[in-house]
Short mmCIF file of C-alpha atoms in Angstrom, two decimals:
data_model
loop_
_atom_site.label_atom_id
_atom_site.label_comp_id
_atom_site.label_asym_id
_atom_site.label_seq_id
_atom_site.Cartn_x
_atom_site.Cartn_y
_atom_site.Cartn_z
CA MET T 26 -0.11 -0.02 0.03
CA LYS T 27 2.62 2.58 1.12
CA ILE T 28 4.58 1.77 -2.23
CA LYS T 29 1.26 2.94 -4.05
CA ILE T 30 0.90 5.63 -2.12
CA PHE T 31 4.42 6.81 -2.87
CA TYR T 32 4.27 6.01 -6.46
CA ALA T 33 1.15 7.93 -6.99
CA ILE T 34 2.76 10.92 -5.59
CA ILE T 35 5.19 10.83 -8.21
CA TYR T 36 2.55 10.78 -11.04
CA VAL T 37 0.49 13.05 -9.69
CA SER T 38 3.77 15.89 -9.41
CA PHE T 39 5.77 14.55 -12.50
CA ALA T 40 1.71 15.21 -14.28
CA VAL T 41 1.05 18.45 -12.41
CA PHE T 42 4.42 20.43 -12.38
CA ILE T 43 5.83 18.81 -16.18
CA VAL T 44 3.31 17.68 -18.34
CA LEU T 45 0.54 20.20 -17.13
CA PRO T 46 3.24 23.39 -18.59
CA LEU T 47 3.31 21.27 -21.54
CA LEU T 48 0.07 20.50 -22.37
CA TYR T 49 -0.88 24.81 -21.58
CA LEU T 50 1.68 26.01 -24.51
CA PHE T 51 -0.21 23.42 -26.63
CA GLY T 52 -3.66 24.86 -25.89
CA LEU T 53 -2.21 28.79 -26.49
CA SER T 54 -0.46 27.41 -29.61
CA PHE T 55 -3.79 26.12 -30.96
CA LEU T 56 -6.07 29.54 -29.44
CA SER T 57 -3.61 31.83 -31.78
CA ALA T 58 -3.30 29.84 -34.19
CA ASP T 59 -5.43 32.60 -36.54
CA SER T 60 -3.26 35.29 -35.63
CA VAL T 61 0.37 33.43 -37.17
CA SER T 62 1.33 33.80 -40.91
CA PHE T 63 3.16 30.60 -42.30
CA ASP T 64 5.42 31.24 -45.41
CA THR T 65 8.34 28.68 -46.91
CA ARG T 66 11.16 30.03 -45.39
CA VAL T 67 9.46 28.34 -41.90
CA PHE T 68 9.57 24.78 -43.80
CA ALA T 69 12.52 25.35 -45.79
CA LEU T 70 14.40 25.76 -42.12
CA LEU T 71 12.28 22.95 -40.59
CA GLY T 72 13.01 20.78 -43.43
CA LYS T 73 17.33 22.27 -43.27
CA SER T 74 16.88 21.39 -39.64
CA ILE T 75 15.46 17.81 -40.23
CA LEU T 76 18.64 16.68 -42.61
CA ILE T 77 21.14 18.12 -40.46
CA SER T 78 20.03 16.02 -37.59
CA ALA T 79 19.38 12.78 -39.29
CA SER T 80 22.45 13.38 -40.83
CA ALA T 81 24.30 13.79 -37.75
CA ALA T 82 22.17 10.32 -36.57
CA PHE T 83 23.17 8.41 -39.29
CA PHE T 84 27.47 8.75 -39.25
CA SER T 85 27.27 8.85 -34.76
CA THR T 86 25.03 5.51 -34.80
CA LEU T 87 27.87 4.42 -37.99
CA ALA T 88 31.00 5.53 -35.45
CA GLY T 89 29.34 4.56 -32.62
CA VAL T 90 28.59 0.60 -33.29
CA ALA T 91 32.01 0.66 -34.63
CA ALA T 92 33.45 1.49 -31.51
CA ALA T 93 31.08 -0.19 -29.32
CA PHE T 94 32.22 -3.69 -31.18
CA PHE T 95 35.97 -2.83 -31.33
CA ILE T 96 35.66 -2.15 -27.38
CA TYR T 97 33.76 -4.60 -26.35
CA LYS T 98 34.46 -7.20 -28.42
CA VAL T 99 38.18 -7.07 -29.82
CA ASN T 100 40.79 -8.08 -28.26
CA LEU T 101 42.29 -4.91 -27.79
CA PRO T 102 44.58 -3.67 -24.50
CA PHE T 103 43.58 -0.50 -22.61
CA SER T 104 39.87 -0.92 -24.13
CA GLY T 105 38.81 0.33 -20.67
CA VAL T 106 40.70 3.64 -21.14
CA PHE T 107 40.01 4.11 -24.86
CA LYS T 108 36.03 2.90 -23.28
CA VAL T 109 36.50 6.18 -20.74
CA ILE T 110 38.35 8.57 -22.57
CA LEU T 111 35.78 8.92 -26.14
CA LEU T 112 32.92 9.11 -23.47
CA ILE T 113 34.40 12.71 -22.92
CA PRO T 114 32.45 14.94 -25.37
CA LEU T 115 29.36 13.79 -23.70
CA PHE T 116 30.15 15.39 -20.16
CA LEU T 117 30.67 18.89 -22.20
CA PRO T 118 28.27 21.26 -23.24
CA PRO T 119 27.65 21.11 -26.93
CA TYR T 120 28.88 24.87 -27.29
CA VAL T 121 32.24 23.81 -25.40
CA TYR T 122 32.71 20.95 -27.62
CA ALA T 123 32.15 22.96 -30.73
CA VAL T 124 35.04 25.52 -29.87
CA LEU T 125 37.13 22.87 -28.44
CA PHE T 126 36.75 21.62 -32.21
CA GLU T 127 36.61 25.05 -34.73
CA LYS T 128 40.24 25.71 -32.87
CA MET T 129 41.40 21.87 -34.36
CA ILE T 130 39.73 23.23 -37.77
CA LEU T 131 41.71 26.36 -38.31
CA PHE T 132 44.61 24.82 -37.04
CA ILE T 133 44.18 22.14 -39.85
CA GLY T 134 44.00 24.90 -42.03
CA VAL T 135 40.78 23.69 -43.25
CA ASN T 136 37.94 26.83 -44.47
CA PRO T 137 36.75 28.10 -41.91
CA ALA T 138 32.94 29.30 -43.79
CA PHE T 139 33.23 25.23 -43.99
CA MET T 140 32.88 24.69 -40.45
CA ARG T 141 30.49 27.48 -40.20
CA SER T 142 27.82 25.77 -42.24
CA GLY T 143 25.52 23.28 -42.53
CA TYR T 144 27.58 20.40 -43.26
CA GLY T 145 30.07 21.33 -40.44
CA LEU T 146 27.17 21.37 -37.94
CA VAL T 147 26.66 17.95 -38.89
CA ILE T 148 30.29 16.90 -38.44
CA ILE T 149 30.57 18.55 -35.36
CA ASP T 150 26.75 16.97 -34.06
CA THR T 151 28.29 13.64 -35.16
CA PHE T 152 31.61 13.80 -32.63
CA ILE T 153 29.25 15.70 -30.00
CA PHE T 154 26.70 12.33 -29.94
CA MET T 155 28.86 9.26 -31.18
CA PRO T 156 29.60 8.88 -27.16
CA LEU T 157 25.81 8.73 -26.87
CA SER T 158 25.21 5.73 -29.10
CA VAL T 159 28.52 3.50 -28.00
CA LEU T 160 26.67 3.96 -24.67
CA VAL T 161 23.67 2.92 -26.51
CA THR T 162 24.56 0.19 -28.67
CA GLY T 163 27.80 -0.56 -26.17
CA SER T 164 25.12 -2.00 -24.10
CA ALA T 165 23.68 -3.93 -26.56
CA VAL T 166 26.95 -5.69 -28.69
CA SER T 167 28.23 -6.45 -24.91
CA GLY T 168 24.92 -8.86 -23.92
CA ILE T 169 25.46 -10.48 -26.55
CA LYS T 170 25.51 -14.94 -25.71
CA PRO T 171 28.59 -15.33 -26.31
CA GLU T 172 27.76 -19.46 -27.95
CA ILE T 173 25.80 -17.37 -31.14
CA GLU T 174 28.86 -15.72 -31.70
CA GLU T 175 30.93 -18.78 -31.28
CA SER T 176 28.96 -21.16 -32.94
CA ALA T 177 28.69 -18.75 -36.09
CA LEU T 178 32.74 -18.53 -36.26
CA LEU T 179 32.76 -22.18 -36.54
CA PHE T 180 30.76 -21.85 -40.36
CA THR T 181 31.52 -18.28 -41.57
CA GLY T 182 34.08 -15.78 -40.61
CA ILE T 183 34.27 -12.02 -38.78
CA LYS T 184 32.93 -10.04 -41.73
CA ASN T 185 29.43 -12.45 -41.94
CA THR T 186 28.99 -12.32 -37.91
CA PHE T 187 29.33 -9.39 -37.86
CA PHE T 188 26.70 -8.47 -40.48
CA LYS T 189 24.69 -11.14 -40.50
CA ILE T 190 24.47 -11.51 -36.83
CA VAL T 191 25.45 -8.95 -34.75
CA LEU T 192 23.63 -5.97 -36.03
CA LYS T 193 20.61 -7.93 -36.76
CA LEU T 194 20.63 -9.12 -32.90
CA ILE T 195 21.13 -5.39 -32.29
CA LYS T 196 18.55 -3.80 -34.53
CA PRO T 197 16.66 -2.08 -31.55
CA SER T 198 19.81 -0.56 -30.08
CA LEU T 199 20.60 0.81 -33.17
CA THR T 200 17.35 2.35 -33.79
CA ALA T 201 17.29 3.91 -30.02
CA SER T 202 20.73 4.67 -30.93
CA PHE T 203 19.43 7.20 -34.44
CA ILE T 204 16.18 8.19 -32.31
CA LEU T 205 18.18 9.38 -29.40
CA VAL T 206 21.01 11.63 -31.41
CA PHE T 207 18.15 12.75 -33.35
CA ILE T 208 16.45 14.35 -30.84
CA PHE T 209 19.50 15.79 -29.24
CA SER T 210 20.70 16.94 -32.16
CA ILE T 211 17.51 18.75 -33.34
CA SER T 212 17.07 20.28 -30.32
CA GLU T 213 20.32 22.11 -29.55
CA PHE T 214 20.46 25.00 -29.61
CA SER T 215 23.58 26.34 -28.65
CA VAL T 216 26.24 25.08 -31.28
CA PRO T 217 24.14 25.93 -34.34
CA ALA T 218 24.05 29.53 -32.29
CA PHE T 219 27.79 29.15 -31.70
CA LEU T 220 28.82 28.57 -35.52
CA GLY T 221 26.26 30.75 -36.64
CA VAL T 222 23.46 27.87 -38.81
CA LYS T 223 20.48 28.43 -38.80
CA VAL T 224 18.47 25.99 -38.03
CA PHE T 225 14.36 25.74 -36.66
CA ILE T 226 15.27 25.55 -33.10
CA ASN T 227 17.33 28.73 -32.75
CA GLU T 228 14.21 30.73 -35.01
CA ILE T 229 11.88 29.81 -31.89
CA PHE T 230 14.65 30.94 -30.06
CA VAL T 231 14.77 34.35 -31.48
CA MET T 232 11.39 34.61 -31.77
CA PHE T 233 10.43 34.04 -28.50
CA SER T 234 13.45 35.79 -26.91
CA ALA T 235 14.82 38.94 -29.24
CA PHE T 236 11.28 39.94 -31.18
CA TYR T 237 8.71 38.39 -28.34
CA GLU T 238 6.64 36.91 -31.16
CA HIS T 239 5.16 34.52 -28.50
CA SER T 240 2.68 33.63 -30.26
CA ALA T 241 4.14 32.35 -33.26
CA ALA T 242 7.16 31.17 -31.31
CA MET T 243 4.35 28.71 -29.54
CA LEU T 244 3.12 27.42 -32.78
CA HIS T 245 6.46 27.30 -34.90
CA SER T 246 7.54 25.22 -31.61
CA LEU T 247 4.68 22.54 -31.94
CA PHE T 248 5.79 21.46 -35.63
CA LEU T 249 9.36 20.39 -33.37
CA VAL T 250 7.85 19.21 -30.55
CA VAL T 251 5.14 16.63 -32.72
CA LEU T 252 8.53 15.38 -35.19
CA SER T 253 10.50 14.89 -31.56
CA VAL T 254 8.21 13.51 -29.72
CA ALA T 255 6.60 11.10 -33.42
CA LEU T 256 9.80 9.06 -33.89
CA PRO T 257 9.94 7.17 -30.09
CA VAL T 258 6.04 6.49 -30.08
CA ALA T 259 5.79 5.54 -33.18
CA ASP T 260 8.91 3.27 -33.45
CA LYS T 261 8.34 2.32 -28.81
CA LYS T 262 8.63 -0.78 -29.58
CA TYR T 263 12.20 -0.75 -30.17
CA PHE T 264 13.29 2.77 -28.80
CA SER T 265 11.32 1.91 -25.72
CA ASP T 266 12.04 -1.72 -25.17
CA ALA T 267 15.94 -1.74 -26.30
CA PRO T 268 18.03 -2.58 -23.98
CA PHE T 269 19.98 0.50 -24.19
CA PHE T 270 21.54 2.89 -20.87
CA SER T 271 21.72 -1.03 -19.53
CA PHE T 272 24.42 -1.74 -16.25
CA GLY T 273 25.15 -5.31 -15.65
CA ILE T 274 25.19 -6.93 -12.26
CA ARG T 275 26.75 -9.33 -12.59
CA LYS T 276 29.96 -10.38 -14.48
CA MET T 277 29.44 -11.41 -18.35
CA LYS T 278 31.69 -13.61 -20.19
CA ILE T 279 32.47 -11.13 -23.04
CA ASN T 280 33.57 -12.61 -26.83
CA ALA T 281 36.95 -11.47 -27.77
CA TYR T 282 37.80 -11.45 -31.42
CA GLY T 283 40.90 -11.78 -31.30
CA GLY T 284 42.91 -12.34 -35.05
CA ILE T 285 46.14 -9.29 -35.45
CA GLY T 286 44.78 -7.68 -38.38
CA LEU T 287 40.80 -7.16 -36.86
CA ARG T 288 42.74 -5.62 -33.86
CA LEU T 289 45.40 -3.53 -35.73
CA ILE T 290 42.19 -1.81 -37.62
CA ALA T 291 40.81 -1.29 -34.19
CA PHE T 292 43.36 0.19 -32.38
CA LEU T 293 43.67 2.76 -35.56
CA PHE T 294 40.21 3.49 -35.43
CA LEU T 295 40.29 4.60 -31.80
CA SER T 296 42.84 5.95 -31.67
CA GLY T 297 42.69 7.78 -34.21
CA TRP T 298 39.13 8.78 -33.48
CA LEU T 299 40.14 9.94 -29.62
CA PHE T 300 42.91 12.21 -31.10
CA ILE T 301 40.86 14.17 -33.46
CA SER T 302 38.04 14.34 -31.25
CA PHE T 303 39.61 15.22 -27.67
CA LEU T 304 43.42 15.48 -27.79
CA LEU T 305 44.10 17.51 -30.09
CA PRO T 306 41.93 20.48 -29.79
CA PHE T 307 42.17 19.92 -25.84
CA PHE T 308 45.92 20.77 -26.49
CA LEU T 309 45.30 23.85 -28.86
CA LEU T 310 43.06 25.16 -26.53
CA LEU T 311 45.38 24.83 -23.45
CA ARG T 312 47.84 26.50 -25.43
CA ASP T 313 45.39 29.80 -26.57
CA ALA T 314 44.09 29.48 -22.82
CA LEU T 315 47.17 30.05 -20.94
CA HIS T 316 48.49 33.19 -22.95
CA GLY T 317 46.88 35.23 -20.41
CA GLY T 318 49.16 34.12 -17.68
CA ILE T 319 48.33 32.22 -14.39
CA GLY T 320 47.10 35.89 -13.27
CA GLU T 321 44.15 35.57 -15.50
CA PHE T 322 43.43 31.93 -14.90
CA PHE T 323 42.77 32.48 -11.51
CA TYR T 324 40.89 35.25 -11.95
CA THR T 325 38.37 34.17 -13.81
CA PHE T 326 38.51 30.16 -12.10
CA LYS T 327 37.25 33.29 -9.00
CA THR T 328 34.75 34.77 -11.52
CA LEU T 329 33.04 31.94 -12.15
CA PHE T 330 33.53 29.43 -9.14
CA PRO T 331 29.82 30.75 -7.68
CA ALA T 332 28.11 29.57 -10.95
CA PHE T 333 29.81 26.66 -10.33
CA LEU T 334 28.48 25.93 -7.52
CA ASN T 335 24.91 26.92 -7.89
CA SER T 336 24.97 24.78 -11.58
CA PHE T 337 25.90 21.90 -9.04
CA ILE T 338 23.75 22.85 -6.06
CA LEU T 339 20.95 22.83 -9.68
CA SER T 340 21.99 19.71 -10.90
CA ALA T 341 22.54 17.59 -8.07
CA SER T 342 18.71 18.32 -7.27
CA GLY T 343 17.16 17.57 -10.88
CA ALA T 344 19.46 14.34 -10.54
CA VAL T 345 17.81 13.34 -6.93
CA ALA T 346 13.89 14.10 -8.22
CA SER T 347 14.93 12.07 -11.10
CA ILE T 348 16.60 9.24 -9.63
CA ILE T 349 13.05 9.51 -7.37
CA ALA T 350 10.66 9.15 -10.15
CA GLY T 351 12.37 6.62 -12.05
CA PHE T 352 13.39 4.23 -9.09
CA ALA T 353 9.41 4.39 -8.77
CA VAL T 354 8.29 3.65 -12.33
CA ALA T 355 10.37 1.05 -12.77
CA TYR T 356 9.64 -0.60 -9.87
CA LYS T 357 6.42 -0.75 -10.81
CA THR T 358 6.99 -1.98 -14.21
CA ALA T 359 9.56 -4.47 -13.31
CA PHE T 360 7.25 -5.98 -10.65
CA TYR T 361 3.89 -5.38 -11.35
CA ARG T 362 4.56 -7.15 -14.83
CA LYS T 363 2.57 -4.07 -16.72
CA LYS T 364 3.25 -0.59 -18.44
CA ASP T 365 1.02 1.86 -17.95
CA ALA T 366 0.25 5.85 -18.99
CA PHE T 367 3.67 7.28 -16.74
CA ASP T 368 5.98 4.91 -18.85
CA LEU T 369 4.48 6.94 -21.95
CA MET T 370 4.78 9.90 -20.00
CA LEU T 371 8.04 10.07 -19.27
CA LEU T 372 9.06 8.51 -23.51
CA ILE T 373 7.08 11.74 -24.86
CA VAL T 374 8.71 14.42 -22.32
CA PHE T 375 11.93 13.12 -22.94
CA ALA T 376 11.50 14.00 -26.24
CA PHE T 377 10.48 17.89 -26.05
CA PRO T 378 13.80 20.11 -27.20
CA SER T 379 14.70 21.67 -23.97
CA ILE T 380 13.81 25.55 -25.51
CA ILE T 381 10.38 23.98 -25.54
CA PHE T 382 10.26 23.23 -22.15
CA GLY T 383 11.54 26.58 -21.39
CA ILE T 384 9.12 28.39 -22.55
CA ALA T 385 6.09 26.74 -21.43
CA PHE T 386 7.20 26.85 -18.22
CA ILE T 387 7.82 30.30 -18.57
CA LYS T 388 3.80 31.20 -19.75
CA PHE T 389 2.58 28.23 -17.30
CA TYR T 390 4.45 28.99 -14.41
CA GLY T 391 4.15 32.92 -15.16
CA ASN T 392 0.29 32.96 -15.66
CA ILE T 393 -1.42 30.45 -13.73
CA PHE T 394 0.71 29.06 -11.03
CA SER T 395 2.79 32.21 -10.37
CA TYR T 396 3.51 31.11 -6.77
CA PHE T 397 6.33 28.66 -8.09
CA PHE T 398 7.73 30.98 -10.61
CA SER T 399 11.12 30.66 -9.48
CA GLY T 400 13.85 29.87 -11.48
CA ILE T 401 15.43 27.41 -9.12
CA PHE T 402 12.16 25.01 -8.78
CA MET T 403 11.67 25.62 -12.97
CA ILE T 404 15.20 24.21 -14.12
CA THR T 405 14.70 21.33 -11.46
CA ALA T 406 11.65 20.58 -12.91
CA ALA T 407 12.89 20.87 -15.61
CA PHE T 408 15.85 18.67 -15.54
CA ALA T 409 13.60 16.21 -13.61
CA GLY T 410 11.01 15.80 -17.16
CA LYS T 411 14.05 15.83 -19.57
CA PHE T 412 16.46 13.26 -18.25
CA THR T 413 14.08 10.61 -15.79
CA PHE T 414 13.10 8.64 -18.86
CA ILE T 415 17.50 7.81 -18.67
CA ALA T 416 16.91 7.18 -15.49
CA PHE T 417 14.03 5.32 -15.72
CA LYS T 418 15.59 2.95 -18.10
CA ILE T 419 19.46 2.38 -16.04
CA ILE T 420 17.24 1.23 -13.29
CA LEU T 421 14.73 -0.49 -15.39
CA ASN T 422 17.00 -2.40 -16.63
CA SER T 423 19.25 -3.27 -13.63
CA ILE T 424 16.37 -4.30 -11.46
CA LYS T 425 15.24 -6.94 -14.56
CA GLN T 426 18.42 -8.72 -13.68
CA ILE T 427 16.65 -9.63 -9.84
CA PRO T 428 14.91 -12.76 -9.93
CA TYR T 429 11.23 -11.88 -9.82
CA SER T 430 11.75 -15.69 -7.29
CA LEU T 431 13.84 -13.13 -5.10
CA ARG T 432 10.54 -11.11 -4.40
CA GLU T 433 8.22 -13.29 -3.65
CA ALA T 434 10.31 -15.29 -1.14
CA ALA T 435 10.97 -12.12 0.88
CA LYS T 436 6.63 -11.92 1.12
CA LEU T 437 6.10 -15.14 1.79
CA SER T 438 8.47 -14.84 4.75
CA GLY T 439 6.64 -12.08 5.63
CA ILE T 440 9.15 -9.49 4.66
CA SER T 441 6.74 -5.26 4.38
CA GLU T 442 7.31 -4.13 0.63
CA MET T 443 9.39 -1.53 2.43
CA SER T 444 11.52 -3.61 3.83
CA TYR T 445 12.36 -5.60 0.66
CA ILE T 446 12.93 -2.82 -1.42
CA PHE T 447 15.80 -0.96 1.15
CA LYS T 448 17.04 -3.88 2.61
CA ILE T 449 17.02 -6.50 -0.43
CA LEU T 450 16.47 -4.67 -3.23
CA MET T 451 18.38 -1.72 -3.16
CA PRO T 452 21.82 -3.04 -2.09
CA GLN T 453 21.77 -5.27 -5.26
CA ILE T 454 21.10 -2.11 -7.66
CA ILE T 455 23.02 0.41 -5.56
CA MET T 456 26.04 0.79 -7.97
CA PRO T 457 23.26 1.08 -11.19
CA LEU T 458 21.64 3.91 -9.21
CA THR T 459 25.27 5.16 -8.79
CA PHE T 460 25.55 5.48 -12.24
CA ALA T 461 21.62 6.54 -13.25
CA PHE T 462 22.82 9.70 -10.90
CA MET T 463 25.79 10.57 -12.54
CA THR T 464 24.79 9.89 -15.82
CA VAL T 465 21.44 12.71 -14.91
CA PHE T 466 23.94 15.02 -13.07
CA ILE T 467 26.30 14.82 -16.12
CA LEU T 468 23.28 15.40 -18.66
CA ASN T 469 21.96 17.80 -15.92
CA PHE T 470 24.99 20.34 -15.81
CA SER T 471 25.80 20.57 -19.41
CA GLU T 472 21.84 21.89 -20.53
CA SER T 473 21.81 24.88 -21.67
CA GLY T 474 18.41 25.44 -23.43
CA ALA T 475 16.37 25.20 -21.12
CA VAL T 476 18.15 26.69 -18.11
CA MET T 477 19.20 29.73 -20.16
CA MET T 478 15.24 30.80 -20.73
CA ILE T 479 14.63 29.91 -17.34
CA TYR T 480 17.20 30.76 -14.44
CA PRO T 481 16.46 33.33 -12.41
CA PRO T 482 18.40 36.89 -12.39
CA GLY T 483 21.11 37.40 -10.38
CA THR T 484 21.85 33.91 -10.38
CA ASP T 485 24.90 32.19 -12.44
CA VAL T 486 24.30 29.04 -13.81
CA LEU T 487 27.79 28.16 -15.05
CA SER T 488 26.94 26.39 -18.53
CA VAL T 489 24.76 30.16 -19.52
CA LYS T 490 27.36 32.67 -18.10
CA VAL T 491 30.28 30.59 -20.03
CA PHE T 492 28.11 30.57 -23.36
CA THR T 493 27.23 34.52 -23.10
CA LEU T 494 31.04 35.22 -21.92
CA SER T 495 32.82 33.72 -23.96
CA THR T 496 30.62 34.42 -27.50
CA ASN T 497 32.34 37.92 -27.96
CA ALA T 498 35.44 37.84 -25.72
CA SER T 499 38.47 37.81 -27.58
CA GLN T 500 40.40 34.28 -28.52
CA SER T 501 42.79 33.97 -25.77
CA THR T 502 39.82 34.80 -23.27
CA ARG T 503 37.29 32.39 -24.56
CA SER T 504 40.08 29.49 -24.60
CA LEU T 505 40.43 30.63 -20.49
CA LEU T 506 36.49 30.28 -20.13
CA ILE T 507 36.34 26.96 -22.08
CA LEU T 508 39.16 25.31 -20.17
CA LEU T 509 37.20 27.06 -16.62
CA GLN T 510 34.46 24.68 -17.63
CA ILE T 511 36.33 21.45 -18.98
CA LEU T 512 37.43 22.22 -15.02
CA PHE T 513 34.45 22.56 -13.62
CA THR T 514 32.97 19.62 -15.70
CA ALA T 515 35.58 17.25 -14.65
CA MET T 516 35.39 18.30 -11.02
CA PRO T 517 31.58 16.00 -9.96
CA VAL T 518 32.39 13.58 -12.87
CA LEU T 519 35.75 12.84 -11.05
CA PHE T 520 34.00 12.67 -7.65
CA PHE T 521 30.89 10.46 -8.78
CA TYR T 522 33.69 8.28 -11.12
CA PHE T 523 35.29 7.13 -8.03
CA LEU T 524 32.91 6.83 -5.55
CA PHE T 525 30.73 5.25 -8.55
CA LEU T 526 34.27 2.53 -8.17
CA LYS T 527 34.37 2.55 -4.59
CA ILE T 528 31.03 1.42 -4.52
CA LYS T 529 31.99 -1.70 -7.22
CA SER T 530 34.88 -2.71 -5.41
CA LYS T 531 33.32 -3.19 -1.89
CA ILE T 532 30.37 -4.96 -4.12
CA TYR T 533 32.78 -7.46 -5.89
CA ILE T 534 34.33 -7.71 -2.37
CA VAL T 535 30.76 -8.83 -1.09
CA ASN T 536 30.00 -11.31 -4.06
CA LYS T 537 33.20 -13.08 -3.69
#
């Protein structure tokens, strides 16, 4: 009974504070439809955005599945190092990575006009979101039973095994990867703004914030919302049920392909990608950032530190809310063996672009729930709405690995459901819970679209502060700001990573 009451509270809170503002935006959009006109330029811009995002999703998934196969299946030295370092772009705000990549492009002599075009945006988005594809497809690749591959290799070669067996087995995750990257790419505001590329999401932002054409912005946002939501909902069978963002509780035997030629290809691919995507851009950034000397470094550090603390608190608050809601839905889905509207609600809300969250919250809380018209509350709610689906997927996939009979045995022994959750289930999934918190925290910390719309006046948020200061700054100042953004991002990431390793070591000691 207690768990049902808790679930009901989470359900109602999520519906009222997060879903209702989005529905309110829909209502306002339809009411203002008669006062807004559309021209061919709007639909051309939408088509351009779809093409750019679809291209980035395709190339990210293509590179991601190759990297995942090399990391998880090829007997490669330092595969763990590759796995960690390749994820670095995912930890950074997208515009930070755009600055890094631009420096490398200028260094190697590519025409800057090329990078500040739709082609450049596709390339940068591919490198930004490729780690996301590695996470999604890697979960599926590592979950393939070794017996299947071993049987296939007895009759055919590695090439046929990969294309005819491995790719077919991970098809749901390939679909999920494409949809995820597409949603993130078409919703991304800061990178096209930095490059000066006109896309649909930036058009909505300019309408709402610069020209105060609120009716037009809200109505235009419907096109993006319908597009972003339609993909995961239409392909819910693959997207929602795919084992992406999964985290294994028990060790699994992973088949390793040990051919020298394949190992060399894997090493060259991963090393080359790592060098181009992070190492070279970072060293170029470091060179420019320290041009002003140590004094400027510490002065800028002191200036940004309060914004870092605010971002840390807001990101942690949003992550806690996402973990609580995600666990409630995951537990009910896993143990009550049924899905309800909450699962679909999380999926739909996750697909909403961040800028749309900002517009919806400003309109709803400014006009109706003025008591909650607080930037801090709205940012936390936006974080929870945007990324609870991620927490839900990680926690659900970990709970599914716990034998259902364990809960039944506890129930027959007279153990209450709450005691089972806190004394039996929680210790079993403490690592996935930590991983889920760390993942959602990083996504919150890097989020800039919704935060830029609703952060309270007088309160500095790191992602927004660095973005606004670096827009018109000199090359060395911009480099220093970006370097400090990376440093501030690395601090909580390393903290949670070592905490995660400590918990992991304790779990393995207990299991032994």
